[in-house]
Amino acid sequence: MRGAPIATLRTLWRGTGVASHLGVGLLMAMLVAIDLGERLDRLAMAGWWHRRLLRILGLRIAVRGTPAEGAHLTVANHVSWLDIPLMGSIEPLRFIAKSEIRNWPLAGSLATAAGSFYIRRGKGGSRPLLDRLSVYLRGGGAVVLFPEGTTTDGTRVLPFHARLLATAVEAKCAVQPVALRYMPAPDGRRVAPFIGDDDLLRHVLRVLREPCIEVEVIYCPPLDSQGRERTELALAAQTAIEIELGLHQAVPAALAA
């Protein structure tokens, strides 16, 4: 019974910290919005904000490998909303978000301030995004993509959608596969996955209540996009991630090429 009051106090303490940190994020978003000369380094600001958020939430992060240098498209398996601050805390990346998020209170302001690219759903919605991504990547930028299109509990990797990987082919930049592994709690519970009918508020409260969430971020060897089809890149990236997570037994020819 003693653990319950401690967990409640932990939730209140961290919740207060998160609320305060969200306020800081909104202030930073306002500064970016009025920075018409673009003198502020929004990616550096976002990286600091992400790292601070993860410290408040009690995440313990172990990183293996290093991100590709220069322009690259990072692709990772998707487990939780935590994946976004996690990836943003390690390297300066811009994210891809559905266009509806732009108008969401709070989340929209933070996503826009961090330089997120927005994709419009429906026929033809990806072409304008691909053009913007290609320009950004050719200029030396880095973007992260979760090609599964949804989250899983981390015990499997869903087939990667290849459509947006075409931007790496067009920009002739590397594709950086990243495997995300959230460790279960000592009693076996999987706290991090945000899946199915999970409610965001209830999930946030579970995260706040947990003493610590351990996560491993594994940078696989980058894949050269030149001379490869987007479907081949998607398969190679998915296979590399599955191998690191122990979910794949054999290396196919597409990865070995």
Short mmCIF file of C-alpha atoms in Angstrom, two decimals:
data_model
loop_
_atom_site.label_atom_id
_atom_site.label_comp_id
_atom_site.label_asym_id
_atom_site.label_seq_id
_atom_site.Cartn_x
_atom_site.Cartn_y
_atom_site.Cartn_z
CA MET A 1 0.00 0.00 0.00
CA ARG A 2 2.93 2.29 0.61
CA GLY A 3 3.68 2.41 -3.12
CA ALA A 4 0.30 3.94 -4.03
CA PRO A 5 0.83 7.30 -2.23
CA ILE A 6 4.33 7.54 -3.68
CA ALA A 7 3.03 6.90 -7.18
CA THR A 8 0.33 9.53 -6.68
CA LEU A 9 2.86 12.10 -5.51
CA ARG A 10 5.11 11.21 -8.45
CA THR A 11 2.20 11.72 -10.86
CA LEU A 12 1.33 15.11 -9.37
CA TRP A 13 4.95 16.27 -9.30
CA ARG A 14 5.65 15.22 -12.87
CA GLY A 15 2.27 16.47 -14.08
CA THR A 16 3.07 19.91 -12.71
CA GLY A 17 6.43 19.78 -14.45
CA VAL A 18 4.87 18.78 -17.77
CA ALA A 19 2.26 21.57 -17.55
CA SER A 20 4.97 24.12 -16.87
CA HIS A 21 7.11 22.74 -19.69
CA LEU A 22 4.18 22.96 -22.11
CA GLY A 23 3.91 26.62 -21.19
CA VAL A 24 7.58 27.07 -22.04
CA GLY A 25 6.94 25.31 -25.34
CA LEU A 26 4.13 27.70 -26.22
CA LEU A 27 6.36 30.66 -25.41
CA MET A 28 9.05 29.23 -27.67
CA ALA A 29 6.44 28.71 -30.40
CA MET A 30 5.43 32.37 -30.14
CA LEU A 31 9.07 33.46 -30.45
CA VAL A 32 9.50 31.31 -33.57
CA ALA A 33 6.29 32.70 -35.07
CA ILE A 34 7.46 36.32 -34.75
CA ASP A 35 11.01 35.53 -35.85
CA LEU A 36 10.43 36.71 -39.41
CA GLY A 37 14.16 36.86 -40.09
CA GLU A 38 14.52 33.21 -39.02
CA ARG A 39 17.44 33.99 -36.75
CA LEU A 40 16.37 31.44 -34.17
CA ASP A 41 17.53 27.83 -34.52
CA ARG A 42 14.15 26.14 -34.17
CA LEU A 43 15.61 22.63 -34.35
CA ALA A 44 18.05 23.33 -31.52
CA MET A 45 15.21 24.82 -29.48
CA ALA A 46 13.00 21.81 -30.19
CA GLY A 47 15.82 19.43 -29.26
CA TRP A 48 16.26 21.12 -25.88
CA TRP A 49 12.49 21.02 -25.29
CA HIS A 50 12.29 17.32 -26.16
CA ARG A 51 15.21 16.39 -23.90
CA ARG A 52 13.74 18.32 -20.98
CA LEU A 53 10.32 16.69 -21.48
CA LEU A 54 11.81 13.19 -21.42
CA ARG A 55 13.71 13.98 -18.21
CA ILE A 56 10.47 15.13 -16.58
CA LEU A 57 8.73 11.93 -17.72
CA GLY A 58 11.50 9.77 -16.29
CA LEU A 59 12.72 8.12 -19.50
CA ARG A 60 16.12 6.45 -19.34
CA ILE A 61 17.57 6.35 -22.86
CA ALA A 62 20.38 4.18 -24.21
CA VAL A 63 21.61 4.98 -27.72
CA ARG A 64 23.59 2.54 -29.86
CA GLY A 65 25.17 3.62 -33.12
CA THR A 66 25.26 7.11 -34.58
CA PRO A 67 22.97 8.97 -36.99
CA ALA A 68 24.02 9.37 -40.60
CA GLU A 69 25.86 12.58 -41.37
CA GLY A 70 24.44 15.17 -43.72
CA ALA A 71 21.09 14.86 -45.43
CA HIS A 72 19.18 11.71 -44.55
CA LEU A 73 15.69 10.30 -44.12
CA THR A 74 15.36 8.50 -40.80
CA VAL A 75 12.78 5.70 -40.65
CA ALA A 76 11.80 4.06 -37.36
CA ASN A 77 9.29 1.60 -35.98
CA HIS A 78 6.40 3.33 -34.23
CA VAL A 79 5.36 2.42 -30.69
CA SER A 80 4.14 5.55 -28.93
CA TRP A 81 3.72 9.31 -29.01
CA LEU A 82 6.92 9.19 -26.95
CA ASP A 83 8.76 8.29 -30.18
CA ILE A 84 8.52 11.92 -31.31
CA PRO A 85 10.30 13.64 -28.40
CA LEU A 86 12.63 10.62 -28.22
CA MET A 87 13.87 11.03 -31.80
CA GLY A 88 13.87 14.82 -31.55
CA SER A 89 16.01 14.69 -28.42
CA ILE A 90 18.86 12.83 -30.12
CA GLU A 91 19.38 14.70 -33.37
CA PRO A 92 17.95 17.77 -35.18
CA LEU A 93 15.11 16.27 -37.18
CA ARG A 94 11.93 17.61 -38.73
CA PHE A 95 8.80 15.49 -38.50
CA ILE A 96 5.91 14.64 -40.80
CA ALA A 97 2.40 15.13 -39.40
CA LYS A 98 -1.10 14.86 -40.78
CA SER A 99 -2.50 18.23 -41.83
CA GLU A 100 -5.26 18.20 -39.18
CA ILE A 101 -2.67 18.54 -36.42
CA ARG A 102 -1.80 22.04 -37.66
CA ASN A 103 -5.13 23.29 -36.23
CA TRP A 104 -5.05 21.36 -32.95
CA PRO A 105 -4.71 23.53 -29.85
CA LEU A 106 -1.27 23.30 -28.27
CA ALA A 107 -0.03 20.36 -30.36
CA GLY A 108 -0.45 22.31 -33.60
CA SER A 109 1.53 25.28 -32.31
CA LEU A 110 4.35 23.06 -31.04
CA ALA A 111 4.49 20.99 -34.24
CA THR A 112 4.56 24.06 -36.47
CA ALA A 113 7.22 25.77 -34.36
CA ALA A 114 9.39 22.64 -34.64
CA GLY A 115 9.18 22.86 -38.44
CA SER A 116 6.94 19.86 -39.06
CA PHE A 117 5.95 19.01 -42.62
CA TYR A 118 2.23 18.43 -43.06
CA ILE A 119 0.65 15.84 -45.33
CA ARG A 120 -2.89 16.09 -46.66
CA ARG A 121 -4.78 12.84 -46.72
CA GLY A 122 -6.49 11.65 -49.88
CA LYS A 123 -5.57 11.29 -53.53
CA GLY A 124 -2.63 13.42 -54.57
CA GLY A 125 -1.96 14.59 -51.04
CA SER A 126 1.56 13.21 -50.87
CA ARG A 127 2.97 14.81 -54.04
CA PRO A 128 3.26 18.38 -52.66
CA LEU A 129 4.87 16.96 -49.51
CA LEU A 130 7.35 14.89 -51.50
CA ASP A 131 8.41 18.02 -53.39
CA ARG A 132 8.96 19.99 -50.15
CA LEU A 133 10.81 17.10 -48.53
CA SER A 134 13.10 16.66 -51.53
CA VAL A 135 14.05 20.33 -51.49
CA TYR A 136 14.77 20.20 -47.75
CA LEU A 137 16.83 17.01 -48.02
CA ARG A 138 18.82 18.31 -50.98
CA GLY A 139 19.68 21.29 -48.79
CA GLY A 140 21.27 18.98 -46.23
CA GLY A 141 18.35 18.55 -43.83
CA ALA A 142 17.18 15.46 -41.97
CA VAL A 143 13.59 14.22 -41.62
CA VAL A 144 12.11 11.36 -39.61
CA LEU A 145 9.32 9.10 -40.87
CA PHE A 146 7.34 6.30 -39.20
CA PRO A 147 6.48 4.17 -42.26
CA GLU A 148 4.18 1.72 -40.47
CA GLY A 149 1.54 4.45 -40.42
CA THR A 150 0.35 3.43 -36.95
CA THR A 151 1.71 2.24 -33.62
CA THR A 152 2.31 -1.30 -32.34
CA ASP A 153 3.12 -2.80 -28.95
CA GLY A 154 6.76 -3.17 -30.03
CA THR A 155 6.68 -6.95 -30.37
CA ARG A 156 6.26 -6.77 -34.14
CA VAL A 157 6.92 -4.41 -37.03
CA LEU A 158 4.13 -3.77 -39.51
CA PRO A 159 4.92 -3.58 -43.26
CA PHE A 160 6.51 -0.25 -44.17
CA HIS A 161 4.60 1.99 -46.56
CA ALA A 162 7.06 2.93 -49.28
CA ARG A 163 5.40 6.02 -50.77
CA LEU A 164 7.25 8.72 -48.82
CA LEU A 165 10.59 6.93 -49.14
CA ALA A 166 10.54 8.13 -52.74
CA THR A 167 11.78 11.46 -51.44
CA ALA A 168 15.10 9.86 -50.43
CA VAL A 169 15.45 8.45 -53.95
CA GLU A 170 14.67 11.84 -55.49
CA ALA A 171 17.05 13.68 -53.15
CA LYS A 172 19.74 10.98 -53.50
CA CYS A 173 20.23 10.90 -49.73
CA ALA A 174 20.77 8.09 -47.24
CA VAL A 175 17.97 6.27 -45.47
CA GLN A 176 18.73 5.79 -41.76
CA PRO A 177 16.83 2.88 -40.14
CA VAL A 178 16.33 3.23 -36.38
CA ALA A 179 15.00 0.51 -34.08
CA LEU A 180 13.10 1.63 -30.98
CA ARG A 181 12.82 -0.83 -28.11
CA TYR A 182 10.90 0.13 -24.95
CA MET A 183 11.66 -2.18 -22.07
CA PRO A 184 8.77 -3.65 -20.06
CA ALA A 185 8.35 -2.74 -16.41
CA PRO A 186 9.80 -5.17 -13.81
CA ASP A 187 6.36 -6.78 -13.49
CA GLY A 188 6.12 -7.28 -17.26
CA ARG A 189 3.75 -4.42 -18.05
CA ARG A 190 4.35 -2.54 -21.29
CA VAL A 191 3.76 1.08 -20.34
CA ALA A 192 5.11 2.91 -23.39
CA PRO A 193 3.00 1.49 -26.26
CA PHE A 194 0.11 3.76 -27.25
CA ILE A 195 -2.15 1.49 -29.29
CA GLY A 196 -5.71 0.47 -30.03
CA ASP A 197 -8.31 2.18 -27.87
CA ASP A 198 -5.75 3.94 -25.65
CA ASP A 199 -6.88 7.38 -24.50
CA LEU A 200 -4.09 9.97 -24.63
CA LEU A 201 -4.82 11.47 -21.21
CA ARG A 202 -4.97 8.08 -19.50
CA HIS A 203 -1.79 7.00 -21.24
CA VAL A 204 0.02 10.16 -20.17
CA LEU A 205 -1.08 9.51 -16.58
CA ARG A 206 0.32 5.96 -16.79
CA VAL A 207 3.64 7.32 -18.00
CA LEU A 208 3.70 9.96 -15.24
CA ARG A 209 3.00 7.30 -12.62
CA GLU A 210 5.78 4.94 -13.76
CA PRO A 211 9.07 5.27 -11.82
CA CYS A 212 11.16 4.86 -14.97
CA ILE A 213 10.75 3.84 -18.59
CA GLU A 214 13.85 2.40 -20.23
CA VAL A 215 14.21 2.65 -23.99
CA GLU A 216 16.91 1.62 -26.39
CA VAL A 217 17.48 3.57 -29.62
CA ILE A 218 19.51 1.59 -32.16
CA TYR A 219 20.92 3.31 -35.24
CA CYS A 220 21.37 0.71 -37.99
CA PRO A 221 23.88 1.20 -40.83
CA PRO A 222 22.52 3.81 -43.30
CA LEU A 223 21.16 2.60 -46.63
CA ASP A 224 22.29 4.15 -49.92
CA SER A 225 19.21 5.22 -51.89
CA GLN A 226 20.90 5.69 -55.25
CA GLY A 227 19.86 3.13 -57.83
CA ARG A 228 17.21 1.61 -55.56
CA GLU A 229 13.42 1.61 -55.77
CA ARG A 230 11.38 2.99 -52.89
CA THR A 231 9.82 -0.44 -52.22
CA GLU A 232 13.27 -2.00 -52.02
CA LEU A 233 14.40 0.70 -49.56
CA ALA A 234 11.28 0.21 -47.44
CA LEU A 235 11.89 -3.55 -47.22
CA ALA A 236 15.58 -3.11 -46.46
CA ALA A 237 14.88 -0.56 -43.71
CA GLN A 238 12.13 -2.70 -42.17
CA THR A 239 14.35 -5.79 -42.22
CA ALA A 240 17.27 -3.95 -40.61
CA ILE A 241 15.01 -2.80 -37.78
CA GLU A 242 13.47 -6.26 -37.33
CA ILE A 243 16.93 -7.81 -37.08
CA GLU A 244 17.98 -5.37 -34.35
CA LEU A 245 14.76 -6.08 -32.45
CA GLY A 246 15.23 -9.82 -32.78
CA LEU A 247 12.13 -10.17 -34.94
CA HIS A 248 13.78 -11.40 -38.14
CA GLN A 249 15.88 -14.51 -38.64
CA ALA A 250 17.42 -14.06 -42.08
CA VAL A 251 18.83 -11.18 -44.07
CA PRO A 252 17.15 -10.96 -47.49
CA ALA A 253 19.00 -10.12 -50.68
CA ALA A 254 17.46 -6.64 -50.72
CA LEU A 255 19.36 -5.73 -47.54
CA ALA A 256 22.59 -7.44 -48.47
CA ALA A 257 22.80 -5.71 -51.88
#
